[in-house]
């Protein structure tokens, strides 16, 4: 099974958002990664429902929604009304993670848990059999275009081991600073899903860069 590529729309040209979504429709991308930020959980505010309504209408690819907001359980329903393949919430932002995860699953999406660079993967031990995907942040969440944190390679390995030991089907997604230079090692260490913003949208040929990540 080949790896999954999820381009992060945060790096798109918001003055020509339709163009970038149509480009993705016509590409080998699997999902569209949507970064929602509230200015509280992370030091930045991105976009909300009116923009996602629009993306959802135009996109032929399912949405992979990454909520970087405090108390994400308040908005689960709102983000599941789209063609949502994955809904990811942060372990650090949610008090009753188990309940929130099961709400996402019973409403028909893949349930994702994201962890910040400082969070040990062992914190996922008790929940790894309940979730469909872990989003390992390889930058501090809040901005696209940041430098990849090298320790993320070890985290992917450690997490893969936990997943195998627990016989979980959970996928590993890596988000932040992913490019052609680090992608191979990430996949070799156990990553299944690569999120990339700048590497795709700031390039001369976004479709080719998507293919390059898929074919690694
Ligand atoms: C960071 C976001 C990432 C980011 C990825 O807070 O969650 O999805 O947009 O962009 P790049 O690949 O440019 O780091
Ligand atoms: Zn993200």
PDB file of C-alpha atoms and ligand atoms in Angstrom:
ATOM      1  CA  UNK A   1       0.000   0.000   0.000  1.00  0.00           C
ATOM      2  CA  UNK A   2       1.450   3.357  -0.969  1.00  0.00           C
ATOM      3  CA  UNK A   3       1.703   6.278   1.390  1.00  0.00           C
ATOM      4  CA  UNK A   4      -1.005   8.896   1.642  1.00  0.00           C
ATOM      5  CA  UNK A   5      -0.300  12.548   0.783  1.00  0.00           C
ATOM      6  CA  UNK A   6      -2.361  15.324   2.313  1.00  0.00           C
ATOM      7  CA  UNK A   7      -1.445  18.828   1.040  1.00  0.00           C
ATOM      8  CA  UNK A   8      -1.946  21.530   3.669  1.00  0.00           C
ATOM      9  CA  UNK A   9      -4.124  24.301   2.271  1.00  0.00           C
ATOM     10  CA  UNK A  10      -2.648  26.774   4.784  1.00  0.00           C
ATOM     11  CA  UNK A  11       0.200  27.323   2.296  1.00  0.00           C
ATOM     12  CA  UNK A  12      -2.172  27.898  -0.634  1.00  0.00           C
ATOM     13  CA  UNK A  13      -2.713  31.247  -2.322  1.00  0.00           C
ATOM     14  CA  UNK A  14      -5.841  32.538  -0.591  1.00  0.00           C
ATOM     15  CA  UNK A  15      -6.299  35.163  -3.298  1.00  0.00           C
ATOM     16  CA  UNK A  16      -6.718  32.298  -5.761  1.00  0.00           C
ATOM     17  CA  UNK A  17      -7.942  29.561  -3.504  1.00  0.00           C
ATOM     18  CA  UNK A  18     -10.206  28.053  -6.160  1.00  0.00           C
ATOM     19  CA  UNK A  19      -7.209  27.541  -8.475  1.00  0.00           C
ATOM     20  CA  UNK A  20      -5.317  25.656  -5.805  1.00  0.00           C
ATOM     21  CA  UNK A  21      -8.286  23.431  -4.987  1.00  0.00           C
ATOM     22  CA  UNK A  22      -8.855  22.666  -8.672  1.00  0.00           C
ATOM     23  CA  UNK A  23      -5.143  21.875  -8.967  1.00  0.00           C
ATOM     24  CA  UNK A  24      -5.511  19.364  -6.104  1.00  0.00           C
ATOM     25  CA  UNK A  25      -8.608  17.846  -7.755  1.00  0.00           C
ATOM     26  CA  UNK A  26      -6.459  17.169 -10.754  1.00  0.00           C
ATOM     27  CA  UNK A  27      -3.518  15.768  -8.768  1.00  0.00           C
ATOM     28  CA  UNK A  28      -2.526  12.547  -7.024  1.00  0.00           C
ATOM     29  CA  UNK A  29      -3.233  14.027  -3.587  1.00  0.00           C
ATOM     30  CA  UNK A  30      -5.316  11.751  -1.401  1.00  0.00           C
ATOM     31  CA  UNK A  31      -6.804  14.220   1.068  1.00  0.00           C
ATOM     32  CA  UNK A  32      -6.849  17.984   1.625  1.00  0.00           C
ATOM     33  CA  UNK A  33      -5.330  18.974   4.971  1.00  0.00           C
ATOM     34  CA  UNK A  34      -7.248  21.808   6.626  1.00  0.00           C
ATOM     35  CA  UNK A  35      -5.571  23.629   9.541  1.00  0.00           C
ATOM     36  CA  UNK A  36      -7.992  25.361  11.871  1.00  0.00           C
ATOM     37  CA  UNK A  37      -6.391  27.659  14.484  1.00  0.00           C
ATOM     38  CA  UNK A  38      -8.085  29.645  17.221  1.00  0.00           C
ATOM     39  CA  UNK A  39      -5.385  32.040  18.468  1.00  0.00           C
ATOM     40  CA  UNK A  40      -5.573  30.375  21.874  1.00  0.00           C
ATOM     41  CA  UNK A  41      -4.299  26.830  21.594  1.00  0.00           C
ATOM     42  CA  UNK A  42      -1.780  28.114  19.045  1.00  0.00           C
ATOM     43  CA  UNK A  43      -0.443  31.655  18.542  1.00  0.00           C
ATOM     44  CA  UNK A  44      -2.144  32.140  15.192  1.00  0.00           C
ATOM     45  CA  UNK A  45      -5.647  32.346  13.717  1.00  0.00           C
ATOM     46  CA  UNK A  46      -6.220  30.708  10.339  1.00  0.00           C
ATOM     47  CA  UNK A  47      -9.747  30.373   8.951  1.00  0.00           C
ATOM     48  CA  UNK A  48     -13.102  28.939   9.885  1.00  0.00           C
ATOM     49  CA  UNK A  49     -16.342  27.574   8.553  1.00  0.00           C
ATOM     50  CA  UNK A  50     -17.083  29.987   5.664  1.00  0.00           C
ATOM     51  CA  UNK A  51     -13.750  29.137   4.062  1.00  0.00           C
ATOM     52  CA  UNK A  52     -14.139  25.412   4.701  1.00  0.00           C
ATOM     53  CA  UNK A  53     -17.698  25.492   3.264  1.00  0.00           C
ATOM     54  CA  UNK A  54     -16.152  26.803   0.068  1.00  0.00           C
ATOM     55  CA  UNK A  55     -13.284  24.311  -0.005  1.00  0.00           C
ATOM     56  CA  UNK A  56     -15.728  21.466   0.631  1.00  0.00           C
ATOM     57  CA  UNK A  57     -17.952  22.549  -2.250  1.00  0.00           C
ATOM     58  CA  UNK A  58     -15.074  22.683  -4.733  1.00  0.00           C
ATOM     59  CA  UNK A  59     -12.921  19.798  -3.567  1.00  0.00           C
ATOM     60  CA  UNK A  60     -13.211  16.332  -5.048  1.00  0.00           C
ATOM     61  CA  UNK A  61     -10.786  15.082  -2.418  1.00  0.00           C
ATOM     62  CA  UNK A  62     -11.951  14.305   1.109  1.00  0.00           C
ATOM     63  CA  UNK A  63     -10.999  16.662   3.912  1.00  0.00           C
ATOM     64  CA  UNK A  64      -8.430  15.895   6.587  1.00  0.00           C
ATOM     65  CA  UNK A  65      -9.272  18.472   9.243  1.00  0.00           C
ATOM     66  CA  UNK A  66      -6.656  19.315  11.883  1.00  0.00           C
ATOM     67  CA  UNK A  67      -8.146  21.300  14.737  1.00  0.00           C
ATOM     68  CA  UNK A  68      -5.610  23.392  16.626  1.00  0.00           C
ATOM     69  CA  UNK A  69      -8.241  24.798  18.951  1.00  0.00           C
ATOM     70  CA  UNK A  70      -8.900  24.594  22.686  1.00  0.00           C
ATOM     71  CA  UNK A  71     -11.746  22.310  23.757  1.00  0.00           C
ATOM     72  CA  UNK A  72     -12.260  20.907  20.253  1.00  0.00           C
ATOM     73  CA  UNK A  73     -15.136  18.728  21.492  1.00  0.00           C
ATOM     74  CA  UNK A  74     -17.347  21.844  21.210  1.00  0.00           C
ATOM     75  CA  UNK A  75     -17.135  21.766  17.417  1.00  0.00           C
ATOM     76  CA  UNK A  76     -17.037  18.103  16.415  1.00  0.00           C
ATOM     77  CA  UNK A  77     -20.467  18.199  14.730  1.00  0.00           C
ATOM     78  CA  UNK A  78     -19.633  21.373  12.801  1.00  0.00           C
ATOM     79  CA  UNK A  79     -16.563  19.821  11.239  1.00  0.00           C
ATOM     80  CA  UNK A  80     -18.213  16.534  10.399  1.00  0.00           C
ATOM     81  CA  UNK A  81     -20.855  18.034   8.144  1.00  0.00           C
ATOM     82  CA  UNK A  82     -18.324  18.200   5.299  1.00  0.00           C
ATOM     83  CA  UNK A  83     -16.853  15.400   3.228  1.00  0.00           C
ATOM     84  CA  UNK A  84     -14.620  14.800   6.247  1.00  0.00           C
ATOM     85  CA  UNK A  85     -12.404  11.752   6.022  1.00  0.00           C
ATOM     86  CA  UNK A  86     -10.350  12.538   9.128  1.00  0.00           C
ATOM     87  CA  UNK A  87     -11.049  14.788  12.090  1.00  0.00           C
ATOM     88  CA  UNK A  88      -8.003  15.346  14.295  1.00  0.00           C
ATOM     89  CA  UNK A  89      -7.961  16.959  17.709  1.00  0.00           C
ATOM     90  CA  UNK A  90      -5.008  17.693  19.974  1.00  0.00           C
ATOM     91  CA  UNK A  91      -4.289  15.576  23.019  1.00  0.00           C
ATOM     92  CA  UNK A  92      -3.093  18.743  24.802  1.00  0.00           C
ATOM     93  CA  UNK A  93      -6.333  20.611  24.041  1.00  0.00           C
ATOM     94  CA  UNK A  94      -8.974  18.101  25.055  1.00  0.00           C
ATOM     95  CA  UNK A  95      -9.827  16.999  28.588  1.00  0.00           C
ATOM     96  CA  UNK A  96     -12.021  14.025  27.711  1.00  0.00           C
ATOM     97  CA  UNK A  97     -10.184  12.672  24.738  1.00  0.00           C
ATOM     98  CA  UNK A  98     -11.707   9.190  24.855  1.00  0.00           C
ATOM     99  CA  UNK A  99     -15.237  10.575  24.708  1.00  0.00           C
ATOM    100  CA  UNK A 100     -14.406  12.981  21.875  1.00  0.00           C
ATOM    101  CA  UNK A 101     -12.693  10.263  19.838  1.00  0.00           C
ATOM    102  CA  UNK A 102     -15.702   7.998  20.098  1.00  0.00           C
ATOM    103  CA  UNK A 103     -18.023  10.802  19.096  1.00  0.00           C
ATOM    104  CA  UNK A 104     -15.987  11.340  15.913  1.00  0.00           C
ATOM    105  CA  UNK A 105     -15.958   7.626  15.132  1.00  0.00           C
ATOM    106  CA  UNK A 106     -19.651   7.053  15.705  1.00  0.00           C
ATOM    107  CA  UNK A 107     -20.387   9.978  13.394  1.00  0.00           C
ATOM    108  CA  UNK A 108     -18.483   8.256  10.602  1.00  0.00           C
ATOM    109  CA  UNK A 109     -15.047   9.880  10.264  1.00  0.00           C
ATOM    110  CA  UNK A 110     -11.574   8.614  11.084  1.00  0.00           C
ATOM    111  CA  UNK A 111     -10.650   9.862  14.548  1.00  0.00           C
ATOM    112  CA  UNK A 112      -7.248  11.497  14.809  1.00  0.00           C
ATOM    113  CA  UNK A 113      -5.172  12.640  17.769  1.00  0.00           C
ATOM    114  CA  UNK A 114      -2.373  15.144  17.235  1.00  0.00           C
ATOM    115  CA  UNK A 115       0.547  15.596  19.609  1.00  0.00           C
ATOM    116  CA  UNK A 116       2.923  18.523  19.904  1.00  0.00           C
ATOM    117  CA  UNK A 117       6.698  18.099  19.574  1.00  0.00           C
ATOM    118  CA  UNK A 118       7.166  18.045  23.368  1.00  0.00           C
ATOM    119  CA  UNK A 119       4.535  15.369  24.010  1.00  0.00           C
ATOM    120  CA  UNK A 120       5.832  11.845  24.530  1.00  0.00           C
ATOM    121  CA  UNK A 121       4.244   9.229  22.274  1.00  0.00           C
ATOM    122  CA  UNK A 122       3.722   7.069  25.382  1.00  0.00           C
ATOM    123  CA  UNK A 123       0.820   9.357  26.285  1.00  0.00           C
ATOM    124  CA  UNK A 124      -1.061   7.618  23.478  1.00  0.00           C
ATOM    125  CA  UNK A 125      -0.632   4.179  24.992  1.00  0.00           C
ATOM    126  CA  UNK A 126      -4.098   3.879  26.524  1.00  0.00           C
ATOM    127  CA  UNK A 127      -5.920   5.255  23.509  1.00  0.00           C
ATOM    128  CA  UNK A 128      -4.023   3.778  20.589  1.00  0.00           C
ATOM    129  CA  UNK A 129      -6.601   1.031  20.009  1.00  0.00           C
ATOM    130  CA  UNK A 130      -9.428   3.569  19.878  1.00  0.00           C
ATOM    131  CA  UNK A 131      -8.003   5.942  17.311  1.00  0.00           C
ATOM    132  CA  UNK A 132      -7.547   5.683  13.551  1.00  0.00           C
ATOM    133  CA  UNK A 133      -4.652   8.080  13.086  1.00  0.00           C
ATOM    134  CA  UNK A 134      -2.007   9.899  15.113  1.00  0.00           C
ATOM    135  CA  UNK A 135      -0.800  13.237  13.794  1.00  0.00           C
ATOM    136  CA  UNK A 136       2.776  13.680  14.963  1.00  0.00           C
ATOM    137  CA  UNK A 137       3.625  17.358  14.834  1.00  0.00           C
ATOM    138  CA  UNK A 138       7.116  17.788  13.465  1.00  0.00           C
ATOM    139  CA  UNK A 139       7.002  21.562  14.030  1.00  0.00           C
ATOM    140  CA  UNK A 140       5.337  23.578  16.768  1.00  0.00           C
ATOM    141  CA  UNK A 141       1.784  24.028  15.485  1.00  0.00           C
ATOM    142  CA  UNK A 142       0.664  27.475  14.397  1.00  0.00           C
ATOM    143  CA  UNK A 143       2.467  28.256  11.161  1.00  0.00           C
ATOM    144  CA  UNK A 144       3.394  26.674   7.883  1.00  0.00           C
ATOM    145  CA  UNK A 145       6.892  26.929   6.420  1.00  0.00           C
ATOM    146  CA  UNK A 146       8.774  26.052   9.607  1.00  0.00           C
ATOM    147  CA  UNK A 147      11.845  23.871   9.924  1.00  0.00           C
ATOM    148  CA  UNK A 148      11.340  20.153  10.507  1.00  0.00           C
ATOM    149  CA  UNK A 149      12.305  19.015  14.025  1.00  0.00           C
ATOM    150  CA  UNK A 150      14.795  16.145  13.653  1.00  0.00           C
ATOM    151  CA  UNK A 151      13.661  14.326  16.808  1.00  0.00           C
ATOM    152  CA  UNK A 152      10.437  13.542  14.937  1.00  0.00           C
ATOM    153  CA  UNK A 153      12.189  10.628  13.218  1.00  0.00           C
ATOM    154  CA  UNK A 154      12.625   8.935  16.632  1.00  0.00           C
ATOM    155  CA  UNK A 155       9.050   9.678  17.594  1.00  0.00           C
ATOM    156  CA  UNK A 156       7.739   7.985  14.461  1.00  0.00           C
ATOM    157  CA  UNK A 157       9.825   4.887  15.280  1.00  0.00           C
ATOM    158  CA  UNK A 158       8.706   4.792  18.913  1.00  0.00           C
ATOM    159  CA  UNK A 159       5.076   5.230  17.952  1.00  0.00           C
ATOM    160  CA  UNK A 160       5.265   2.525  15.302  1.00  0.00           C
ATOM    161  CA  UNK A 161       6.558   0.130  17.945  1.00  0.00           C
ATOM    162  CA  UNK A 162       3.662   0.926  20.276  1.00  0.00           C
ATOM    163  CA  UNK A 163       1.161   0.453  17.430  1.00  0.00           C
ATOM    164  CA  UNK A 164       2.653  -2.943  16.561  1.00  0.00           C
ATOM    165  CA  UNK A 165       2.842  -4.097  20.169  1.00  0.00           C
ATOM    166  CA  UNK A 166      -0.772  -3.142  20.768  1.00  0.00           C
ATOM    167  CA  UNK A 167      -1.859  -4.659  17.441  1.00  0.00           C
ATOM    168  CA  UNK A 168      -3.541  -1.388  16.537  1.00  0.00           C
ATOM    169  CA  UNK A 169      -4.485  -0.398  12.970  1.00  0.00           C
ATOM    170  CA  UNK A 170      -3.735   3.224  13.696  1.00  0.00           C
ATOM    171  CA  UNK A 171      -1.955   5.181  10.960  1.00  0.00           C
ATOM    172  CA  UNK A 172       0.883   7.627  11.564  1.00  0.00           C
ATOM    173  CA  UNK A 173       0.652  11.061   9.985  1.00  0.00           C
ATOM    174  CA  UNK A 174       3.579  13.493  10.081  1.00  0.00           C
ATOM    175  CA  UNK A 175       2.795  17.202   9.875  1.00  0.00           C
ATOM    176  CA  UNK A 176       5.224  20.117   9.584  1.00  0.00           C
ATOM    177  CA  UNK A 177       8.301  20.808   7.485  1.00  0.00           C
ATOM    178  CA  UNK A 178       7.872  17.646   5.413  1.00  0.00           C
ATOM    179  CA  UNK A 179       9.709  17.647   2.092  1.00  0.00           C
ATOM    180  CA  UNK A 180      11.482  15.331  -0.312  1.00  0.00           C
ATOM    181  CA  UNK A 181      14.605  15.298   1.876  1.00  0.00           C
ATOM    182  CA  UNK A 182      12.980  13.879   5.017  1.00  0.00           C
ATOM    183  CA  UNK A 183      10.021  11.973   3.551  1.00  0.00           C
ATOM    184  CA  UNK A 184      11.831   8.731   2.786  1.00  0.00           C
ATOM    185  CA  UNK A 185      13.210   8.348   6.288  1.00  0.00           C
ATOM    186  CA  UNK A 186       9.782   9.129   7.735  1.00  0.00           C
ATOM    187  CA  UNK A 187       8.157   6.426   5.622  1.00  0.00           C
ATOM    188  CA  UNK A 188      10.946   3.956   6.442  1.00  0.00           C
ATOM    189  CA  UNK A 189      10.445   4.660  10.142  1.00  0.00           C
ATOM    190  CA  UNK A 190       6.737   3.888   9.890  1.00  0.00           C
ATOM    191  CA  UNK A 191       4.844   6.958   8.690  1.00  0.00           C
ATOM    192  CA  UNK A 192       1.768   6.307   6.516  1.00  0.00           C
ATOM    193  CA  UNK A 193       0.537   9.836   5.792  1.00  0.00           C
ATOM    194  CA  UNK A 194       2.618  12.864   4.809  1.00  0.00           C
ATOM    195  CA  UNK A 195       1.200  16.350   5.232  1.00  0.00           C
ATOM    196  CA  UNK A 196       3.021  19.046   3.273  1.00  0.00           C
ATOM    197  CA  UNK A 197       2.255  22.737   2.871  1.00  0.00           C
ATOM    198  CA  UNK A 198       5.150  24.789   1.565  1.00  0.00           C
ATOM    199  CA  UNK A 199       6.802  21.894  -0.225  1.00  0.00           C
ATOM    200  CA  UNK A 200       3.710  21.603  -2.415  1.00  0.00           C
ATOM    201  CA  UNK A 201       2.133  25.040  -2.722  1.00  0.00           C
ATOM    202  CA  UNK A 202       5.280  27.149  -2.868  1.00  0.00           C
ATOM    203  CA  UNK A 203       6.795  25.047  -5.619  1.00  0.00           C
ATOM    204  CA  UNK A 204       6.846  25.652  -9.366  1.00  0.00           C
ATOM    205  CA  UNK A 205       5.167  22.331  -9.964  1.00  0.00           C
ATOM    206  CA  UNK A 206       2.897  21.316  -7.070  1.00  0.00           C
ATOM    207  CA  UNK A 207       1.492  18.251  -8.835  1.00  0.00           C
ATOM    208  CA  UNK A 208       4.959  16.823  -9.418  1.00  0.00           C
ATOM    209  CA  UNK A 209       5.904  17.394  -5.809  1.00  0.00           C
ATOM    210  CA  UNK A 210       2.783  15.527  -4.720  1.00  0.00           C
ATOM    211  CA  UNK A 211       3.801  12.614  -6.955  1.00  0.00           C
ATOM    212  CA  UNK A 212       7.340  12.721  -5.586  1.00  0.00           C
ATOM    213  CA  UNK A 213       6.019  12.291  -2.024  1.00  0.00           C
ATOM    214  CA  UNK A 214       3.680   9.510  -3.060  1.00  0.00           C
ATOM    215  CA  UNK A 215       6.290   7.565  -4.977  1.00  0.00           C
ATOM    216  CA  UNK A 216       8.914   7.620  -2.311  1.00  0.00           C
TER     217      UNK A 216
HETATM  218  C1  LIG B   1       1.191  23.711  11.297  1.00  0.00           C
HETATM  219  C2  LIG B   1       0.182  22.993  10.445  1.00  0.00           C
HETATM  220  C3  LIG B   1       0.776  22.266   9.286  1.00  0.00           C
HETATM  221  C4  LIG B   1       1.444  23.172   8.280  1.00  0.00           C
HETATM  222  C5  LIG B   1       2.284  22.385   7.310  1.00  0.00           C
HETATM  223  O1  LIG B   1       0.570  24.231  12.398  1.00  0.00           O
HETATM  224  O2  LIG B   1      -0.523  22.054  11.207  1.00  0.00           O
HETATM  225  O3  LIG B   1      -0.206  21.472   8.632  1.00  0.00           O
HETATM  226  O4  LIG B   1       0.512  23.938   7.558  1.00  0.00           O
HETATM  227  O5  LIG B   1       2.977  23.260   6.463  1.00  0.00           O
HETATM  228  P1  LIG B   1       4.519  23.046   6.100  1.00  0.00           P
HETATM  229  O6  LIG B   1       4.585  21.737   5.372  1.00  0.00           O
HETATM  230  O7  LIG B   1       4.851  24.219   5.250  1.00  0.00           O
HETATM  231  O8  LIG B   1       5.281  22.993   7.397  1.00  0.00           O
HETATM  232 ZN1  LIG B   2      -1.778  20.516  10.194  1.00  0.00          ZN
END
